[in-house]
Structures are given as structure tokens and as C-alpha cells.
Short mmCIF file of C-alpha atoms in Angstrom, two decimals:
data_model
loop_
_atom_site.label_atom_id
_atom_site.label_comp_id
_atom_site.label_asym_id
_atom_site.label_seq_id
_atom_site.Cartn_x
_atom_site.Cartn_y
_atom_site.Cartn_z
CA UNK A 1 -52.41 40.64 7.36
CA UNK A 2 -50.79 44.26 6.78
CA UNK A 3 -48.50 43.76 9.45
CA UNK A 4 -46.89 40.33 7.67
CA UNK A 5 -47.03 42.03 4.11
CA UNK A 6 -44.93 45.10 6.23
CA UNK A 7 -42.69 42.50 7.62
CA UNK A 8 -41.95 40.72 4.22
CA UNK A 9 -40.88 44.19 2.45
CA UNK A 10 -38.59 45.19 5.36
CA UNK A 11 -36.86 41.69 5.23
CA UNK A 12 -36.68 42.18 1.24
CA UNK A 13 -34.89 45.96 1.50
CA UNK A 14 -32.68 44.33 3.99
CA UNK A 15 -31.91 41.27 1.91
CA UNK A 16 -31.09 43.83 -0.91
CA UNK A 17 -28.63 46.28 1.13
CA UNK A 18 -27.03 43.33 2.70
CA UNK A 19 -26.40 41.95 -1.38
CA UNK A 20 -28.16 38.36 -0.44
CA UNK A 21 -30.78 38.70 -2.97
CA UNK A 22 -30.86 37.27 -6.34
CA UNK A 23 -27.59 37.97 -8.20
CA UNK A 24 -28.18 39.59 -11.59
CA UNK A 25 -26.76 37.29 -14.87
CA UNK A 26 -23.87 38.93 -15.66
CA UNK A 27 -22.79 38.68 -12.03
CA UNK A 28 -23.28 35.15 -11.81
CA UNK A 29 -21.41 34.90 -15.35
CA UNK A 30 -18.03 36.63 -13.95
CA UNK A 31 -18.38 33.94 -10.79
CA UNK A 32 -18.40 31.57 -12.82
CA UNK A 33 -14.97 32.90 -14.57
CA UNK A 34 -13.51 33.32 -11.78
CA UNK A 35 -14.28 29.30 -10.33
CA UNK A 36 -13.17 28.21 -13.40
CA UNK A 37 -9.46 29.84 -13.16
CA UNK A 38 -9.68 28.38 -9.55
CA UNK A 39 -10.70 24.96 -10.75
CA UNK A 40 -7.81 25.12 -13.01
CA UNK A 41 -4.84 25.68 -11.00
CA UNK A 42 -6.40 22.48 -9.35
CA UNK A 43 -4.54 19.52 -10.25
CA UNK A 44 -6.72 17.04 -12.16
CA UNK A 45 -7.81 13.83 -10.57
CA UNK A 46 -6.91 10.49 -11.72
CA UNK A 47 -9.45 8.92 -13.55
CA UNK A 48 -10.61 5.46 -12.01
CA UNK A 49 -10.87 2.16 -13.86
CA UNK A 50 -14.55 0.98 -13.07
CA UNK A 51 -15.53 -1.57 -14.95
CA UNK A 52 -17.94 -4.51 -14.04
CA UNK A 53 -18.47 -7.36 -15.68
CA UNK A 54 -22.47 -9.36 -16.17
CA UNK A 55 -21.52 -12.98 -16.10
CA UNK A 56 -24.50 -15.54 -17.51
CA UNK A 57 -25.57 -18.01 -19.94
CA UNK A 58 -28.82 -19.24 -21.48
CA UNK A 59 -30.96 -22.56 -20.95
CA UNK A 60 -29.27 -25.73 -22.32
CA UNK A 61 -25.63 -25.35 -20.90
CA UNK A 62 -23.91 -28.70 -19.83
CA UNK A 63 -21.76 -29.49 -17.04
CA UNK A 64 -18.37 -28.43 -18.76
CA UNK A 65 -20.08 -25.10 -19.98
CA UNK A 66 -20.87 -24.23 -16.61
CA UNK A 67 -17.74 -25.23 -14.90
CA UNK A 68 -16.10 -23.27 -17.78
CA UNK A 69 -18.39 -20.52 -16.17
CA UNK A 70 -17.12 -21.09 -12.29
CA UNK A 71 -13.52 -21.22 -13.55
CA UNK A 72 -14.15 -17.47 -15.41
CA UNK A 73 -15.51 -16.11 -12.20
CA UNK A 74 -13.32 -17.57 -9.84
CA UNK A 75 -10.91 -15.83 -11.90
CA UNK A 76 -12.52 -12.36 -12.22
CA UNK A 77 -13.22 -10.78 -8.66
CA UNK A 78 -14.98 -7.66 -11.06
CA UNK A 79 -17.86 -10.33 -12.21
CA UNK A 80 -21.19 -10.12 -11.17
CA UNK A 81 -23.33 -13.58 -12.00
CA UNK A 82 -26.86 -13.58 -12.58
CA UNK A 83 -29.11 -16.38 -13.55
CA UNK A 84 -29.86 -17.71 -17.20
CA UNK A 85 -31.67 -15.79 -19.98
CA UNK A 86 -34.68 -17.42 -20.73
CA UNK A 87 -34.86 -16.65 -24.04
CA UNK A 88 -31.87 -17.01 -26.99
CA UNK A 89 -33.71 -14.22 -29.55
CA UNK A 90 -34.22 -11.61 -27.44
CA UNK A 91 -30.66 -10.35 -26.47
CA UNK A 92 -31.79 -6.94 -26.54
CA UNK A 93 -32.57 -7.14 -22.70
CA UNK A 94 -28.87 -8.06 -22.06
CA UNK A 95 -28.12 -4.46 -22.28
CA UNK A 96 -31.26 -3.43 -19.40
CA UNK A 97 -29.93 -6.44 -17.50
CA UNK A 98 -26.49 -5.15 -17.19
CA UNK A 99 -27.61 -1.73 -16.79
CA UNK A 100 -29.72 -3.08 -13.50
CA UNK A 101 -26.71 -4.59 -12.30
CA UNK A 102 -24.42 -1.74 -12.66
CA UNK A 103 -22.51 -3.41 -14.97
CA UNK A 104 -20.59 -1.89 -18.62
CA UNK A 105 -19.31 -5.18 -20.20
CA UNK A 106 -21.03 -8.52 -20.64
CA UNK A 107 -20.25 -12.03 -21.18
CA UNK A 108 -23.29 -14.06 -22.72
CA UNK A 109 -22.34 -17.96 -23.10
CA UNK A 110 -24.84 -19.36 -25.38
CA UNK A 111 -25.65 -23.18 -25.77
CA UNK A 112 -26.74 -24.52 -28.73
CA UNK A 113 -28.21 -28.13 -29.66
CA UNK A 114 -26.24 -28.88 -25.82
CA UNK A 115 -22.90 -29.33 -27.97
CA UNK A 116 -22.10 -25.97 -29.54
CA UNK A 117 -21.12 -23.22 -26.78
CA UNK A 118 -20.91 -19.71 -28.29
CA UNK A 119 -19.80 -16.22 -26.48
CA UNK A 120 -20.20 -12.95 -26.41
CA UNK A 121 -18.46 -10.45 -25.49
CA UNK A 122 -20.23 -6.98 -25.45
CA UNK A 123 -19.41 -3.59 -24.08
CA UNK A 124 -22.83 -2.07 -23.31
CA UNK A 125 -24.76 -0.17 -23.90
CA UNK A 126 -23.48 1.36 -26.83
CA UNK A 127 -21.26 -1.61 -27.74
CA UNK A 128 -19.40 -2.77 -29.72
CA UNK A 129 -20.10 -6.66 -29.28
CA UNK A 130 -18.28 -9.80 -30.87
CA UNK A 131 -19.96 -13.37 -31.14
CA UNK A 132 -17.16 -16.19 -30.82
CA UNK A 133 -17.67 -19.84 -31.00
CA UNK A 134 -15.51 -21.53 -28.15
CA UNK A 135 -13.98 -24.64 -28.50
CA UNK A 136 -11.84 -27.27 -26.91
CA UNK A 137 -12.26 -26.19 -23.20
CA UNK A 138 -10.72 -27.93 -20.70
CA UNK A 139 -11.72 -26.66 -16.94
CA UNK A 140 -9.46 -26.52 -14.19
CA UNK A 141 -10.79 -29.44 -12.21
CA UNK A 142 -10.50 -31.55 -15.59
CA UNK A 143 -6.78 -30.44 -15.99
CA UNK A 144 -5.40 -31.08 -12.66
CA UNK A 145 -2.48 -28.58 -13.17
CA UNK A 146 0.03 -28.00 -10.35
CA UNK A 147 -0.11 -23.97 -10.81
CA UNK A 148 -2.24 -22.39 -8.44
CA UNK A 149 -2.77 -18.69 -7.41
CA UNK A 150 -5.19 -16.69 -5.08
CA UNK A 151 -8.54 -16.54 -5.39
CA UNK A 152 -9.60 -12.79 -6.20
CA UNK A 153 -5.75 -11.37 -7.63
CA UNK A 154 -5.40 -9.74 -10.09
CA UNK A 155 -3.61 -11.34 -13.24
CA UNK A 156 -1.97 -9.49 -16.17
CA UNK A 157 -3.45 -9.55 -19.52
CA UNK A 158 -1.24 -10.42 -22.55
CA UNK A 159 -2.09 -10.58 -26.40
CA UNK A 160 0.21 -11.70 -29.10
CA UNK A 161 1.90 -9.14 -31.83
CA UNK A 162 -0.24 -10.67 -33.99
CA UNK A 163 -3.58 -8.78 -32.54
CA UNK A 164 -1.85 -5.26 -34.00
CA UNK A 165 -1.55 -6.72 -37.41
CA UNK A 166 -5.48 -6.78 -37.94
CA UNK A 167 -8.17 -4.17 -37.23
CA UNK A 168 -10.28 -6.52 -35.87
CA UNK A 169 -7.50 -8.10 -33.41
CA UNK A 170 -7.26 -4.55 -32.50
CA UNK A 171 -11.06 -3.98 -31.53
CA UNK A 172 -11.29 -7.26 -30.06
CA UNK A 173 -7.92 -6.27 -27.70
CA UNK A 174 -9.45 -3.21 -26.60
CA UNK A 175 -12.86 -5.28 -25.21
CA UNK A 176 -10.29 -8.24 -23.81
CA UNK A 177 -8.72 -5.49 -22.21
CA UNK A 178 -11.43 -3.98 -20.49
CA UNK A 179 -13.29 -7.30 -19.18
CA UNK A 180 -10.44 -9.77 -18.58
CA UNK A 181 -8.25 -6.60 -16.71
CA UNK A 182 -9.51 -6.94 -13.22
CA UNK A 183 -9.54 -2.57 -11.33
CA UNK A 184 -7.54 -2.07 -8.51
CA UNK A 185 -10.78 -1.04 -6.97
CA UNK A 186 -12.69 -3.75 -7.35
CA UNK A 187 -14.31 -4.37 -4.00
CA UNK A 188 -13.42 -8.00 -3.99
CA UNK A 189 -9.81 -7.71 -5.54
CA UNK A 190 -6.74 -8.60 -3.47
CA UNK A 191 -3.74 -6.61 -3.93
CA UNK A 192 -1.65 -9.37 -5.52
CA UNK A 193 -0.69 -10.02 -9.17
CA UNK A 194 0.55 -13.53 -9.23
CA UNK A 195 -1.06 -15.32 -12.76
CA UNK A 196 -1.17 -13.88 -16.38
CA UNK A 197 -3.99 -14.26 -18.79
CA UNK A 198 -2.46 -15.02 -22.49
CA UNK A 199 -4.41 -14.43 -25.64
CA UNK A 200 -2.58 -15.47 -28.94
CA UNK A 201 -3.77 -15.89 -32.23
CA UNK A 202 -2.78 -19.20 -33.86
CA UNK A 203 -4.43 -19.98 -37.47
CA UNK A 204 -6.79 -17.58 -37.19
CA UNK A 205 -7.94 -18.58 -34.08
CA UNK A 206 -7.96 -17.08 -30.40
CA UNK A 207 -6.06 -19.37 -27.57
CA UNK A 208 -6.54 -18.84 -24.15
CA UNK A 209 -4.18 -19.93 -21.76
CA UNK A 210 -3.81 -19.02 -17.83
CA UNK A 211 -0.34 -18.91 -15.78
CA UNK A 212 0.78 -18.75 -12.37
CA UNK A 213 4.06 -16.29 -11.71
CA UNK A 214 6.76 -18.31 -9.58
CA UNK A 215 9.66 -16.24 -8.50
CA UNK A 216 11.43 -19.31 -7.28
CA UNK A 217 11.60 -22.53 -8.48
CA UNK A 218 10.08 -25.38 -5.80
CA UNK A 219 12.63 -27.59 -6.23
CA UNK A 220 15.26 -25.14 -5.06
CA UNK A 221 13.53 -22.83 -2.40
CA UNK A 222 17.07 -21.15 -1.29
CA UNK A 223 18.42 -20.88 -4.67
CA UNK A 224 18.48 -17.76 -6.93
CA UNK A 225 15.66 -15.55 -7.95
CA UNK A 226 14.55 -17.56 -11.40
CA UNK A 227 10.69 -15.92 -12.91
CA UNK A 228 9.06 -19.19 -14.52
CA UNK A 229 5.32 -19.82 -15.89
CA UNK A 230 3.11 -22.26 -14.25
CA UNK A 231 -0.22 -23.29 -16.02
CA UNK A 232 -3.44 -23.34 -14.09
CA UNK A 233 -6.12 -23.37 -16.56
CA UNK A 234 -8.39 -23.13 -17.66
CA UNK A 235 -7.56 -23.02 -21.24
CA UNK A 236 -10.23 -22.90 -24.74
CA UNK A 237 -9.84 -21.42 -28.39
CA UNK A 238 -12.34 -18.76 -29.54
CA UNK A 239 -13.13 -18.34 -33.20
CA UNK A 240 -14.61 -14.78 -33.84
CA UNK A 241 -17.69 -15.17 -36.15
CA UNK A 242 -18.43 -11.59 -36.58
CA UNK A 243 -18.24 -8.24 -34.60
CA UNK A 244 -21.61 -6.12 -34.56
CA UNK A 245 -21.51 -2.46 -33.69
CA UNK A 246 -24.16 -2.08 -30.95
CA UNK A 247 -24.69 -4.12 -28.16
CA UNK A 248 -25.40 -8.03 -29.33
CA UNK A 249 -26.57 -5.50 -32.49
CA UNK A 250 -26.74 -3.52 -35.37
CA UNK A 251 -24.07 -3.18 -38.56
CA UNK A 252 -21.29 -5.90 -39.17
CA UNK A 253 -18.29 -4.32 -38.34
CA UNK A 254 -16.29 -7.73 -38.97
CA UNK A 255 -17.21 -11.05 -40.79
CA UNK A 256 -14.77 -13.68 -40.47
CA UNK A 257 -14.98 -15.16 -43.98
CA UNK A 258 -13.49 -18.75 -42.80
CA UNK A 259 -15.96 -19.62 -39.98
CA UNK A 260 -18.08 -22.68 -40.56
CA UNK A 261 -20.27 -23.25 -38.03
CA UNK A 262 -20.66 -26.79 -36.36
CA UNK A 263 -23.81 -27.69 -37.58
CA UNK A 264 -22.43 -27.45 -41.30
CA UNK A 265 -20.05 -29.40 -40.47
CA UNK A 266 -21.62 -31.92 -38.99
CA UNK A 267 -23.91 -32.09 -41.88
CA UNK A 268 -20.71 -31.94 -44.77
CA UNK A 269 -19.65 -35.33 -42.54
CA UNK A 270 -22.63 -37.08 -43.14
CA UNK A 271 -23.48 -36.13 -46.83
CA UNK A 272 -21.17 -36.61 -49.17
CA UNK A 273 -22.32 -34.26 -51.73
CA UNK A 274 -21.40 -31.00 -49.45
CA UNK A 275 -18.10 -32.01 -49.08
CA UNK A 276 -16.92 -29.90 -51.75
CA UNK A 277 -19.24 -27.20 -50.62
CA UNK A 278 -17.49 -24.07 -48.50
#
């Protein structure tokens, strides 16, 4: 036992002469100075555009709701599907389900009465998050358009001028913007842009419309370069209802004063005296 405790203290003065033992604080203080000026004659990498997308809807969706659904993720390579919520008042575990799947945006499709469809569109998990009510959707296979592009592109995203008039166009461009723009390294992505996603506002509304970029026109394969736009579809109109700060959440950031939901309305249609009412 005396020999190993000699051992140990010879291997400790040697560690010391040597200078491998611990280093004191202000040592390690001017090291770190002097990685820090190294680090910053480094030139800065470029920050990558990760962003993943939690694709699902709750119980009660029809057949046009969920082809609207295939026709969104055929069109988004960065969209990650998972099955249907269970349960339409707890959307507090949308957050822990997109946090499972790796995901920092969401898209929540929520049926109601199996007429009304209503979407969300949340960045989690801090948010913000903005309920719209979607409305006269027309799926590609109902269309029957002759644009067409490749399955897994990447398309362009366009708003309208009139999203920098409002602040709430503004918020709601920034979210657009970050789940409808597909990453160039998004493992499913093909390196081709050839469609464009258009968002315009029209009476207060949002309109969604998808093209296909031709750089030639079909009729005249030989002829000059001519850029035209080719509709593929699928195409709907969102009305935003109200934007929430958190994730499907907390304070009203934005109230949209003339939304009327469709059960009003269907009940103003069949009683006269709330005709006058709203």
C-alpha cells in the first residue's frame, strides 16, 4: 500500500513539472482570450434554414379535407404527417407532438360539424399561432388542371403588396414564409424550382393559388424563350379569425372584427329575426 501511495506522488510532481496538471483560473481565462481572437478571424458560417413542418388533422375530416391534406404534402417535401388528434380541446399537446417529431411549425386542420374546416398555423413552441377558417377548396384531382410540376421541388412563395399594409398581414407573412418555403436541405427536396405558391389578399380575405413555371410555350417548342404561369392547384381562401401569441395559446394578438363564423350564419338563414343581427 506505501509503495502505490509513493507511486501516485511521484506521478503528481511529474505531472506538475511537465505543466499537465490542473491549470489555475486566470490561466484558463487568458486561453480563453486568446480562442476567442482565433475564433474571430474565422469567417462565420452560414446559418441553415431548418425548418420542419407537423402535418395533421382531428377526427371528423371528410374526403375533400383530406385530399386537401395529400395535395399540401405532396407539395411540401419539409412535412412530416402524423395521425389525427383525438381530442379538439386539448391543443396544448400539439406543441409536445411537434417537439417529438422534430418539428418547429405546425399545421392543425380542424373539422367541425363535418362541414366547417378550420386551420392553424402555429410556430412552436413559443408561437405565435393564427386560427383561419378555409373555404372554397378545390383539390387537384377535382380541378383537372393541365399544369404539372415535380413531386418534391421547391416552389417560390409570393404575397401581395397588400400583406405590408397591415400588421397582421405582416405577422401572418413571416409564418407563410417559414412553413410554405420548402429548405434547400430538406432531405426529400429536389433541386428544382419550377411552381410558385401565391398568397393575395382580396376583401379581406387570403387566396391561395398554385402555378407551374413554363419557359416555353407547348404550342411552340422551338420558338422564343416566353416565362408564362400554369395553374395546378390546389387553390382555397383563408379567413384569419384571430392570431394568439403562444402556441394554439395565450393573448389575442389580432381579432378580425368581420369574421362570422358558419354556424351563425347558418342560423341568421334560417331565423329571420337575426338577420339584422352582426
Amino acid at each position: 500500500m506505501a509503495s502505490i501511495l509513493k507511486a501516485q506522488k511521484a506521478n503528481a510532481s511529474k505531472a506538475d513539472v511537465k505543466g499537465k496538471g490542473k491549470r489555475r483560473a486566470d490561466e484558463m481565462d487568458v486561453d480563453a482570450d486568446a480562442e476567442g481572437v482565433e475564433v474571430a478571424g474565422v469567417p462565420e458560417k452560414k446559418k441553415k434554414n431548418k425548418q420542419r413542418v407537423l402535418l395533421l388533422s382531428s377526427r371528423g375530416i371528410t374526403h375533400r379535407m383530406r385530399h386537401l391534406m395529400n395535395d399540401l404534402e405532396a407539395l411540401l417535401p419539409h412535412v412530416k404527417k402524423d395521425s389525427k388528434l383525438d381530442s379538439k380541446s386539448q391543443l396544448n399537446l400539439l406543441p409536445e407532438l411537434a417537439d417529438l417529431n422534430n418539428c418547429n411549425n405546425t399545421l392543425y386542420f380542424e373539422a367541425r360539424r363535418h362541414e366547417d374546416l378550420y386551420m392553424w398555423a402555429a410556430k412552436t413552441p413559443n408561437g405565435p399561432s393564427i386560427k383561419l377558417h378555409v373555404q372554397n377548396v378545390h383539390t387537384m384531382d377535382e380541378l383537372k388542371m393541365t399544369g404539372n410540376c415535380l413531386k418534391g421541388s421547391r416552389g417560390l412563395v409570393s404575397f401581395d403588396q397588400a400583406f405590408e399594409e397591415t400588421e397582421w398581414g405582416r405577422l401572418t407573412k413571416e409564418v407563410f414564409t417559414q412553413i410554405f418555403g420548402v429548405p434547400s436541405t430538406s432531405r426529400r427536396s429536389k433541386p428544382f424550382i419550377d411552381h410558385i405558391l401565391t398568397f393575395s389578399i382580396v376583401d379581406s380575405k387570403i387566396w391561395f393559388r398554385n402555378f407551374q413555371i413554363m419557359e416555353k410555350d407547348p404550342l411552340q417548342p422551338n420558338g422564343p424563350p416566353q416565362t408564362t404561369l400554369v395553374e395546378i392547384g390546389p387553390r382555397f381562401v383563408l379567413t384569419p379569425i384571430r392570431i394568439f401569441e403562444g402556441a394554439f395559446g395565450g393573448a389575442t394578438v389580432f381579432s378580425n372584427p368581420g369574421a362570422c363564423f358558419p354556424f351563425f350564419l347558418a342560423c341568421r338563414s334560417h331565423c329571420p329575426a337575426l338577420s339584422g343581427v352582426g
